[in-house]
Coordinates of C-alpha atoms in Angstrom, one line a residue:
M1248 CA -48.9 12.6 23.5
N1249 CA -49.9 8.9 23.9
L1250 CA -51.3 8.7 20.4
L1251 CA -47.9 8.7 18.7
P1252 CA -46.6 5.4 20.2
S1253 CA -50.0 3.8 19.4
L1254 CA -49.9 5.1 15.8
F1255 CA -46.3 4.0 15.3
N1256 CA -47.2 0.5 16.6
R1257 CA -50.1 0.2 14.2
L1258 CA -48.0 1.4 11.3
S1259 CA -45.1 -0.9 12.0
A1260 CA -47.5 -3.9 12.1
S1261 CA -49.2 -3.0 8.8
A1262 CA -48.7 -5.3 5.7
P1263 CA -47.1 -2.6 3.5
F1264 CA -44.6 -1.7 6.2
L1265 CA -43.7 -5.4 6.7
R1266 CA -43.2 -5.9 3.0
L1267 CA -40.9 -2.9 2.8
K1268 CA -39.0 -4.1 5.8
G1269 CA -38.5 -7.5 4.2
R1270 CA -37.2 -6.0 0.9
L1271 CA -34.8 -3.7 2.8
R1272 CA -33.5 -6.7 4.8
R1273 CA -32.9 -8.8 1.7
H1274 CA -31.2 -5.8 0.0
L1275 CA -28.8 -5.3 2.9
V1276 CA -28.1 -9.1 3.1
L1277 CA -27.2 -9.2 -0.6
R1278 CA -25.0 -6.1 -0.2
A1279 CA -23.2 -7.7 2.7
M1280 CA -22.6 -10.9 0.6
H1281 CA -21.1 -8.9 -2.3
L1282 CA -17.3 -8.5 -2.4
A1283 CA -16.9 -5.0 -3.9
E1284 CA -13.2 -5.6 -4.8
V1285 CA -14.0 -8.3 -7.3
A1286 CA -17.1 -6.9 -9.0
P1287 CA -16.8 -8.3 -12.5
V1288 CA -15.3 -6.2 -15.3
R1289 CA -16.8 -7.1 -18.7
F1290 CA -14.3 -8.1 -21.4
I1291 CA -14.6 -6.4 -24.7
R1292 CA -12.5 -7.7 -27.6
S1293 CA -10.3 -5.1 -29.3
D1294 CA -9.3 -5.8 -32.9
H1295 CA -6.3 -3.5 -32.6
S1296 CA -3.1 -5.5 -32.2
G1297 CA -0.7 -2.7 -31.4
K1298 CA 1.4 -2.9 -28.3
R1299 CA -0.2 -1.4 -25.2
L1300 CA 0.9 -1.7 -21.6
N1301 CA -1.8 -1.5 -18.9
L1302 CA -1.1 -0.5 -15.3
L1303 CA -4.0 -1.6 -13.0
L1304 CA -4.2 0.6 -9.9
P1305 CA -6.7 1.0 -7.1
S1306 CA -6.4 4.8 -7.2
I1307 CA -4.2 7.8 -8.2
N1308 CA -5.7 10.2 -5.7
R1309 CA -3.1 11.8 -3.4
E1310 CA -4.7 10.5 -0.2
D1311 CA -4.1 7.0 -1.4
L1312 CA -0.5 7.5 -2.5
Y1313 CA 1.2 5.4 0.2
G1314 CA 4.2 3.3 -0.5
G1315 CA 2.6 0.6 -2.8
I1316 CA 0.9 2.9 -5.3
A1317 CA 3.7 5.4 -5.3
T1318 CA 6.2 2.5 -6.1
A1319 CA 4.0 1.3 -8.9
L1320 CA 3.9 4.8 -10.4
M1321 CA 7.7 5.1 -10.2
L1322 CA 8.0 1.8 -12.1
W1323 CA 5.4 3.0 -14.6
K1324 CA 7.5 6.1 -15.4
R1325 CA 10.6 3.9 -15.8
L1326 CA 8.8 1.6 -18.2
I1327 CA 7.6 4.5 -20.3
D1328 CA 11.2 5.7 -20.5
E1329 CA 12.5 2.3 -21.5
A1330 CA 9.7 1.3 -24.0
P1331 CA 10.2 1.2 -27.7
E1332 CA 8.7 3.9 -29.9
G1333 CA 5.1 3.3 -30.9
M1334 CA 4.0 1.6 -27.7
R1335 CA 0.8 2.9 -25.9
F1336 CA 0.2 3.2 -22.2
R1337 CA -3.0 2.9 -20.3
V1338 CA -3.7 3.5 -16.6
V1339 CA -6.8 1.6 -15.4
I1340 CA -8.4 2.8 -12.1
F1341 CA -10.4 0.2 -10.1
D1342 CA -11.5 1.6 -6.8
R1343 CA -11.7 5.4 -6.6
S1344 CA -12.4 7.8 -9.5
P1345 CA -9.6 10.3 -9.9
D1346 CA -10.3 13.8 -8.5
K1347 CA -9.3 17.0 -10.2
E1348 CA -6.0 17.3 -8.5
A1349 CA -5.0 13.7 -9.5
L1350 CA -5.9 14.3 -13.1
E1351 CA -3.8 17.5 -13.1
R1352 CA -0.7 15.3 -12.3
F1353 CA -1.4 13.3 -15.5
P1354 CA -1.9 16.1 -18.1
E1355 CA -0.7 14.0 -21.1
Y1356 CA -3.3 11.3 -20.5
R1357 CA -6.5 11.1 -22.5
W1358 CA -9.7 10.2 -20.6
M1359 CA -11.4 7.2 -22.2
M1360 CA -14.2 4.8 -21.8
G1361 CA -13.2 1.2 -21.2
D1362 CA -14.5 0.1 -24.6
A1363 CA -12.7 2.9 -26.6
D1364 CA -10.1 1.8 -29.1
E1365 CA -8.3 5.0 -29.7
R1366 CA -4.6 5.1 -30.8
T1367 CA -3.5 7.9 -28.4
R1368 CA -0.3 7.1 -26.7
F1369 CA -1.4 7.8 -23.1
Q1370 CA -4.8 6.7 -21.9
M1371 CA -6.7 6.5 -18.7
V1372 CA -9.8 4.4 -17.9
D1373 CA -12.0 4.8 -14.8
L1374 CA -13.6 1.5 -13.8
A1375 CA -14.8 2.9 -10.5
R1376 CA -17.4 5.0 -12.3
P1377 CA -20.9 3.6 -12.0
G1378 CA -21.8 1.7 -15.2
G1379 CA -18.2 1.7 -16.4
R1380 CA -17.0 -1.8 -15.6
F1381 CA -15.8 -2.9 -19.0
L1382 CA -12.4 -3.0 -20.7
A1383 CA -11.3 -3.6 -24.2
L1384 CA -8.2 -5.8 -24.6
G1385 CA -6.6 -7.0 -27.9
S1386 CA -3.8 -9.3 -28.7
G1387 CA -1.2 -6.6 -28.1
D1388 CA -2.4 -5.7 -24.6
R1389 CA -0.3 -6.7 -21.6
C1390 CA -1.2 -6.0 -17.9
I1391 CA 0.7 -5.1 -14.7
A1392 CA -1.4 -5.8 -11.6
T1393 CA -0.6 -3.9 -8.4
A1394 CA -2.9 -5.3 -5.7
W1395 CA -4.6 -8.7 -5.3
W1396 CA -8.0 -7.6 -6.5
T1397 CA -6.6 -6.0 -9.6
A1398 CA -4.7 -9.3 -10.2
Y1399 CA -7.8 -11.4 -9.6
I1400 CA -9.9 -9.4 -12.1
S1401 CA -7.2 -9.2 -14.7
L1402 CA -6.7 -13.0 -14.5
R1403 CA -10.4 -13.3 -15.5
L1404 CA -10.0 -10.8 -18.3
M1405 CA -6.7 -12.3 -19.6
G1406 CA -8.3 -15.7 -19.8
Q1407 CA -11.0 -14.2 -22.1
Q1408 CA -8.3 -12.3 -24.0
L1409 CA -6.4 -15.5 -24.7
T1410 CA -9.5 -17.2 -26.0
A1411 CA -10.5 -14.2 -28.2
S1412 CA -7.0 -13.8 -29.6
G1413 CA -6.1 -17.4 -30.1
M1414 CA -2.8 -17.0 -28.4
A1415 CA -1.1 -20.0 -26.6
S1416 CA 0.1 -17.9 -23.7
L1417 CA -0.1 -14.4 -22.4
P1418 CA 2.7 -13.1 -20.1
W1419 CA 1.8 -10.5 -17.4
A1420 CA 3.4 -8.8 -14.4
Y1421 CA 2.3 -8.8 -10.8
M1422 CA 3.7 -6.3 -8.3
I1423 CA 3.7 -8.1 -5.0
Q1424 CA 4.1 -5.6 -2.3
D1425 CA 3.1 -7.6 0.7
F1426 CA 1.5 -11.0 1.6
E1427 CA -2.0 -9.6 1.0
P1428 CA -4.2 -12.5 2.1
A1429 CA -3.1 -11.8 5.6
F1430 CA -4.8 -8.4 5.5
Y1431 CA -8.0 -10.4 6.2
N1432 CA -9.2 -13.1 8.6
W1433 CA -9.4 -16.6 7.1
S1434 CA -12.3 -15.7 4.8
S1435 CA -13.5 -15.3 1.2
R1436 CA -11.1 -12.4 0.7
Y1437 CA -8.2 -14.4 2.1
A1438 CA -9.0 -17.2 -0.3
L1439 CA -9.3 -15.0 -3.3
A1440 CA -6.2 -13.0 -2.5
E1441 CA -4.2 -16.2 -2.0
S1442 CA -5.6 -17.7 -5.2
T1443 CA -3.8 -14.9 -7.3
Y1444 CA -0.5 -16.5 -6.2
R1445 CA -1.5 -20.2 -6.4
M1446 CA -3.1 -20.0 -9.8
V1447 CA 0.1 -18.8 -11.4
S1448 CA 2.7 -20.0 -9.0
N1449 CA 5.2 -22.1 -10.9
V1450 CA 8.6 -21.8 -12.3
S1451 CA 8.0 -22.9 -15.9
G1452 CA 5.1 -20.7 -16.9
D1453 CA 1.9 -21.9 -18.7
R1454 CA -0.9 -20.0 -20.3
L1455 CA -0.3 -17.0 -18.1
P1456 CA 3.4 -16.9 -17.3
T1457 CA 3.9 -14.4 -14.4
W1458 CA 6.7 -11.9 -13.8
A1459 CA 6.6 -11.4 -10.1
L1460 CA 8.0 -8.1 -8.9
F1461 CA 8.7 -8.4 -5.2
N1462 CA 8.9 -5.2 -3.0
T1463 CA 12.2 -6.1 -1.2
D1464 CA 14.1 -9.3 -0.8
L1465 CA 12.6 -9.9 2.6
L1466 CA 9.2 -10.4 0.9
Q1467 CA 10.5 -12.6 -1.8
D1468 CA 12.1 -14.8 0.9
Y1469 CA 8.8 -15.1 2.7
F1470 CA 7.0 -16.2 -0.5
H1471 CA 9.7 -18.8 -1.2
R1472 CA 9.5 -20.2 2.3
N1473 CA 5.8 -20.7 1.8
G1474 CA 6.1 -22.4 -1.5
Y1475 CA 5.3 -19.7 -4.0
R1476 CA 7.6 -19.4 -7.0
F1477 CA 6.9 -17.7 -10.4
W1478 CA 8.0 -17.9 -14.0
K1479 CA 10.3 -14.9 -13.6
E1480 CA 11.0 -12.9 -10.5
A1481 CA 12.7 -9.5 -9.7
I1482 CA 13.3 -7.5 -6.6
V1483 CA 12.4 -3.8 -6.2
S1484 CA 14.9 -2.5 -3.7
P1485 CA 13.5 0.3 -1.5
R1486 CA 14.7 3.9 -2.2
M1487 CA 14.1 7.0 -0.1
H1488 CA 11.5 9.3 -1.7
P1489 CA 13.5 12.0 -3.6
G1490 CA 11.5 14.7 -1.8
L1491 CA 12.8 13.4 1.5
R1492 CA 16.3 12.7 0.3
S1493 CA 16.8 16.3 -0.6
H1494 CA 16.4 17.2 3.1
L1495 CA 19.4 15.1 4.1
Q1496 CA 23.0 16.3 3.9
S1497 CA 24.9 15.6 0.7
D1498 CA 26.6 12.5 2.2
G1499 CA 23.2 11.1 3.2
S1500 CA 23.6 11.9 6.9
P1501 CA 20.7 13.4 8.9
P1502 CA 20.1 17.1 9.1
S1503 CA 22.4 18.5 11.8
T1504 CA 19.5 20.2 13.7
S1505 CA 18.8 20.1 17.4
R1506 CA 16.2 17.6 18.3
N1507 CA 13.3 18.3 20.6
R1508 CA 11.5 15.8 22.8
T1509 CA 9.0 14.7 20.2
I1510 CA 7.9 11.1 19.5
V1511 CA 6.7 10.6 16.0
V1512 CA 4.5 7.6 15.4
Y1513 CA 3.2 6.2 12.2
G1514 CA -0.5 6.2 13.0
R1515 CA -2.9 4.4 10.6
P1516 CA -5.9 3.1 12.7
G1517 CA -7.6 2.0 9.5
V1518 CA -4.8 -0.4 8.5
P1519 CA -4.6 -3.4 10.9
R1520 CA -1.1 -4.4 10.0
N1521 CA 0.2 -1.1 11.3
G1522 CA -0.8 -2.2 14.8
F1523 CA -2.4 1.0 16.0
E1524 CA -4.1 -0.6 19.0
I1525 CA -0.8 -2.0 20.3
L1526 CA 0.8 1.3 19.6
L1527 CA -1.8 3.3 21.5
E1528 CA -1.9 0.9 24.5
G1529 CA 1.9 0.8 24.6
L1530 CA 2.1 4.6 24.8
R1531 CA -0.5 4.6 27.6
L1532 CA 1.5 2.0 29.6
W1533 CA 4.6 4.0 29.1
A1534 CA 2.9 7.2 30.2
A1535 CA 1.7 5.5 33.4
R1536 CA 5.1 4.1 34.2
A1537 CA 6.9 7.4 33.5
E1538 CA 4.3 9.8 34.8
G1539 CA 6.9 12.4 35.8
R1540 CA 9.0 12.1 32.6
C1541 CA 6.2 11.9 30.0
R1542 CA 5.1 15.5 30.6
S1543 CA 8.4 16.7 29.1
W1544 CA 7.6 14.8 25.8
Q1545 CA 5.0 15.3 23.1
V1546 CA 3.6 12.6 20.8
V1547 CA 2.4 13.3 17.3
S1548 CA 1.0 10.8 14.8
A1549 CA 1.6 11.1 11.0
G1550 CA 0.1 8.8 8.4
E1551 CA -3.7 8.8 8.5
P1552 CA -6.1 11.4 9.9
H1553 CA -7.7 10.3 13.2
P1554 CA -8.9 11.8 16.5
D1555 CA -6.4 12.9 19.1
Y1556 CA -6.1 10.3 21.8
D1557 CA -5.6 10.9 25.5
L1558 CA -2.7 8.9 26.8
G1559 CA -3.2 9.8 30.4
H1560 CA -1.1 11.7 32.9
G1561 CA -1.4 14.9 31.0
L1562 CA -0.2 13.5 27.7
A1563 CA -2.1 13.2 24.4
M1564 CA -1.2 11.8 21.0
R1565 CA -2.0 14.6 18.5
S1566 CA -2.9 13.6 14.9
L1567 CA -1.2 15.4 12.0
G1568 CA -2.8 13.2 9.3
K1569 CA -1.1 12.6 6.0
L1570 CA 1.6 15.3 5.6
P1571 CA 3.0 16.8 2.4
I1572 CA 6.5 15.6 1.9
D1573 CA 8.2 18.8 2.9
R1574 CA 6.3 19.1 6.1
Y1575 CA 7.0 15.4 6.9
A1576 CA 10.7 16.0 6.3
G1577 CA 10.6 19.1 8.6
L1578 CA 8.9 17.0 11.3
L1579 CA 11.6 14.2 11.0
S1580 CA 14.3 16.8 11.1
Q1581 CA 13.3 18.0 14.6
A1582 CA 12.0 14.9 16.4
A1583 CA 14.0 12.6 18.6
V1584 CA 12.2 9.2 18.6
G1585 CA 10.1 7.3 16.0
I1586 CA 7.7 4.4 16.2
A1587 CA 6.5 2.6 13.0
L1588 CA 5.0 -0.8 13.2
M1589 CA 4.3 -3.3 10.4
I1590 CA 3.0 -6.7 11.2
S1591 CA 3.9 -8.3 7.9
P1592 CA 7.0 -9.6 6.1
H1593 CA 7.3 -6.2 4.3
P1594 CA 9.7 -3.8 6.1
S1595 CA 7.5 -0.7 5.2
Y1596 CA 9.0 2.7 4.5
P1597 CA 8.4 4.9 7.6
P1598 CA 10.8 3.1 10.0
L1599 CA 13.6 3.4 7.3
E1600 CA 12.8 7.1 6.8
M1601 CA 12.8 7.9 10.5
A1602 CA 16.1 6.1 11.1
H1603 CA 17.9 7.8 8.2
F1604 CA 16.6 11.1 9.5
G1605 CA 18.4 10.5 12.8
L1606 CA 15.4 9.4 15.0
L1607 CA 15.9 6.5 17.4
T1608 CA 13.3 4.3 16.0
L1609 CA 11.2 1.3 17.2
T1610 CA 9.6 -1.2 14.8
N1611 CA 8.8 -4.8 15.1
A1612 CA 10.2 -8.1 13.8
F1613 CA 8.1 -10.5 11.8
G1614 CA 9.3 -14.0 11.0
E1615 CA 12.8 -13.6 9.6
K1616 CA 12.4 -9.8 9.3
N1617 CA 14.7 -7.9 11.6
L1618 CA 15.3 -4.2 10.6
S1619 CA 17.9 -3.8 13.3
D1620 CA 20.2 -5.2 10.6
W1621 CA 19.3 -2.3 8.3
H1622 CA 20.3 0.7 10.4
E1623 CA 21.9 1.3 13.7
N1624 CA 19.0 3.6 14.7
L1625 CA 16.4 0.8 14.3
Q1626 CA 15.4 -1.5 17.1
S1627 CA 13.1 -4.4 16.2
I1628 CA 10.8 -5.6 19.0
R1629 CA 10.9 -9.4 18.7
W1630 CA 7.6 -10.1 20.5
L1631 CA 5.3 -7.2 19.9
T1632 CA 2.9 -6.4 22.8
P1633 CA 2.0 -3.1 24.6
E1634 CA 4.3 -4.1 27.4
T1635 CA 7.3 -4.8 25.2
L1636 CA 6.7 -1.6 23.3
A1637 CA 6.5 0.5 26.5
E1638 CA 9.7 -1.0 27.8
A1639 CA 11.6 -0.5 24.5
L1640 CA 10.4 3.1 24.3
E1641 CA 11.6 3.8 27.8
N1642 CA 15.1 2.4 26.8
L1643 CA 15.2 4.7 23.8
L1644 CA 14.3 7.7 25.8
D1645 CA 17.0 6.9 28.3
Q1646 CA 19.4 6.7 25.3
F1647 CA 18.3 10.1 23.9
E1648 CA 18.3 11.9 27.3
A1649 CA 21.9 10.6 28.0
H1650 CA 23.1 11.4 24.5
P1651 CA 20.7 13.7 22.6
E1652 CA 22.8 13.5 19.4
S1653 CA 23.3 9.8 19.3
G1654 CA 20.7 9.3 16.5
L1655 CA 22.6 11.7 14.2
F1656 CA 25.6 9.3 14.1
G1657 CA 23.6 6.0 13.5
K1658 CA 24.9 4.2 10.4
S1659 CA 22.9 2.7 7.6
H1660 CA 23.6 -0.9 6.5
R1661 CA 21.6 -0.4 3.3
P1662 CA 23.7 2.0 1.1
D1663 CA 21.4 1.4 -1.9
Y1664 CA 18.5 2.9 0.1
L1665 CA 19.9 6.4 -0.5
S1666 CA 21.3 5.6 -3.9
N1667 CA 20.2 7.5 -7.0
T1668 CA 20.5 4.3 -9.0
C1669 CA 17.3 3.0 -10.6
P1670 CA 15.4 0.5 -8.3
F1671 CA 14.0 -1.2 -11.5
P1672 CA 17.1 -2.4 -13.4
F1673 CA 14.9 -5.1 -14.9
A1674 CA 12.6 -2.7 -16.8
S1675 CA 13.9 -3.3 -20.3
E1676 CA 13.9 -7.1 -19.8
L1677 CA 10.3 -7.0 -18.4
I1678 CA 9.0 -5.1 -21.5
A1679 CA 10.9 -7.5 -23.8
D1680 CA 9.4 -10.6 -22.1
L1681 CA 5.9 -9.2 -21.9
F1682 CA 5.8 -8.5 -25.7
A1683 CA 8.0 -11.3 -27.0

């Protein structure tokens, strides 16, 4: 039995083992120094000058279709409807290769290599595939970026595209759906994300005039206050997902169903700006303060799969993960209270969905953002801590228990949110400017 430790010690001190250990350490250090998001994409010149619009997306897989990518795909559909005949459309995937189910939702698209120069109308390129980091661009290609790293890489590519084509300027579009540098500490990623605004932030335009498409006026105001302005700007006003809207009454009021004592939280522990730690600790504080009352309530988390969490005093938060739209609508139609946090200038969609479904809903303020102005069922916590969340939750439960139907009569102050009008009235102008 004593031979094994001795043998291991001799082996670990041997020269071959030490060389292997050194190589492994250098490999891991180099991997740690590499920013995967901005791995270079090789530019390939295309001699075809026909008009082609490129939508640059992290993923099209269903598990990634939260608000930002879903909004980008809605805009994409509108642009296709508005485009002149003869224009081609290419979706370029950066982060995660499409799975079978995702490809089935794009049956008209032809799968292509990044250097292919085919004339098919609908094309798809997977840059997440090993060895597939190259993209052909010609003088007729225009890009729409949808996240900071797709913008950063496309700025590199468009610089080479300008040189290869001899053009004086190359307009492009940037869907800005949050202040993305703040997703990181002050760091390399912060600097690179912020550079995608600074490099093209001006009102006159230069070699790369930028159409900035802001997701809500709140976000545009935040950018302006911090000194960012662009060649042209447009606002994407939020609209309720049609699959959810169909579960409301014809006048947009909540389903007239009895509400059980369920608290629905938007739980995404993998996304820091959704404040999961504050959410969890606030629920634990509330359970401790309301030990007798909390046993008559249940807490469920919808958003991202995670373990169930013990809240103490016989209460647990049960994870439902990412729900299909009809199941999510059914949950909102029966619950009483919602909590959805977003520590950023973007309002996010879940608090709006919860409030319009009749849930008394807690969210948080941020800077000038105050969603209490958007719906009577929304309460914005000005200073977000576990203590303020627990106190605000206790007040909402008092309101529900005194008047169980009060949430059903809350009024919206954003009538366009339930409107069937297009949230992209600028689509035709965008296409005309990009290809002018």
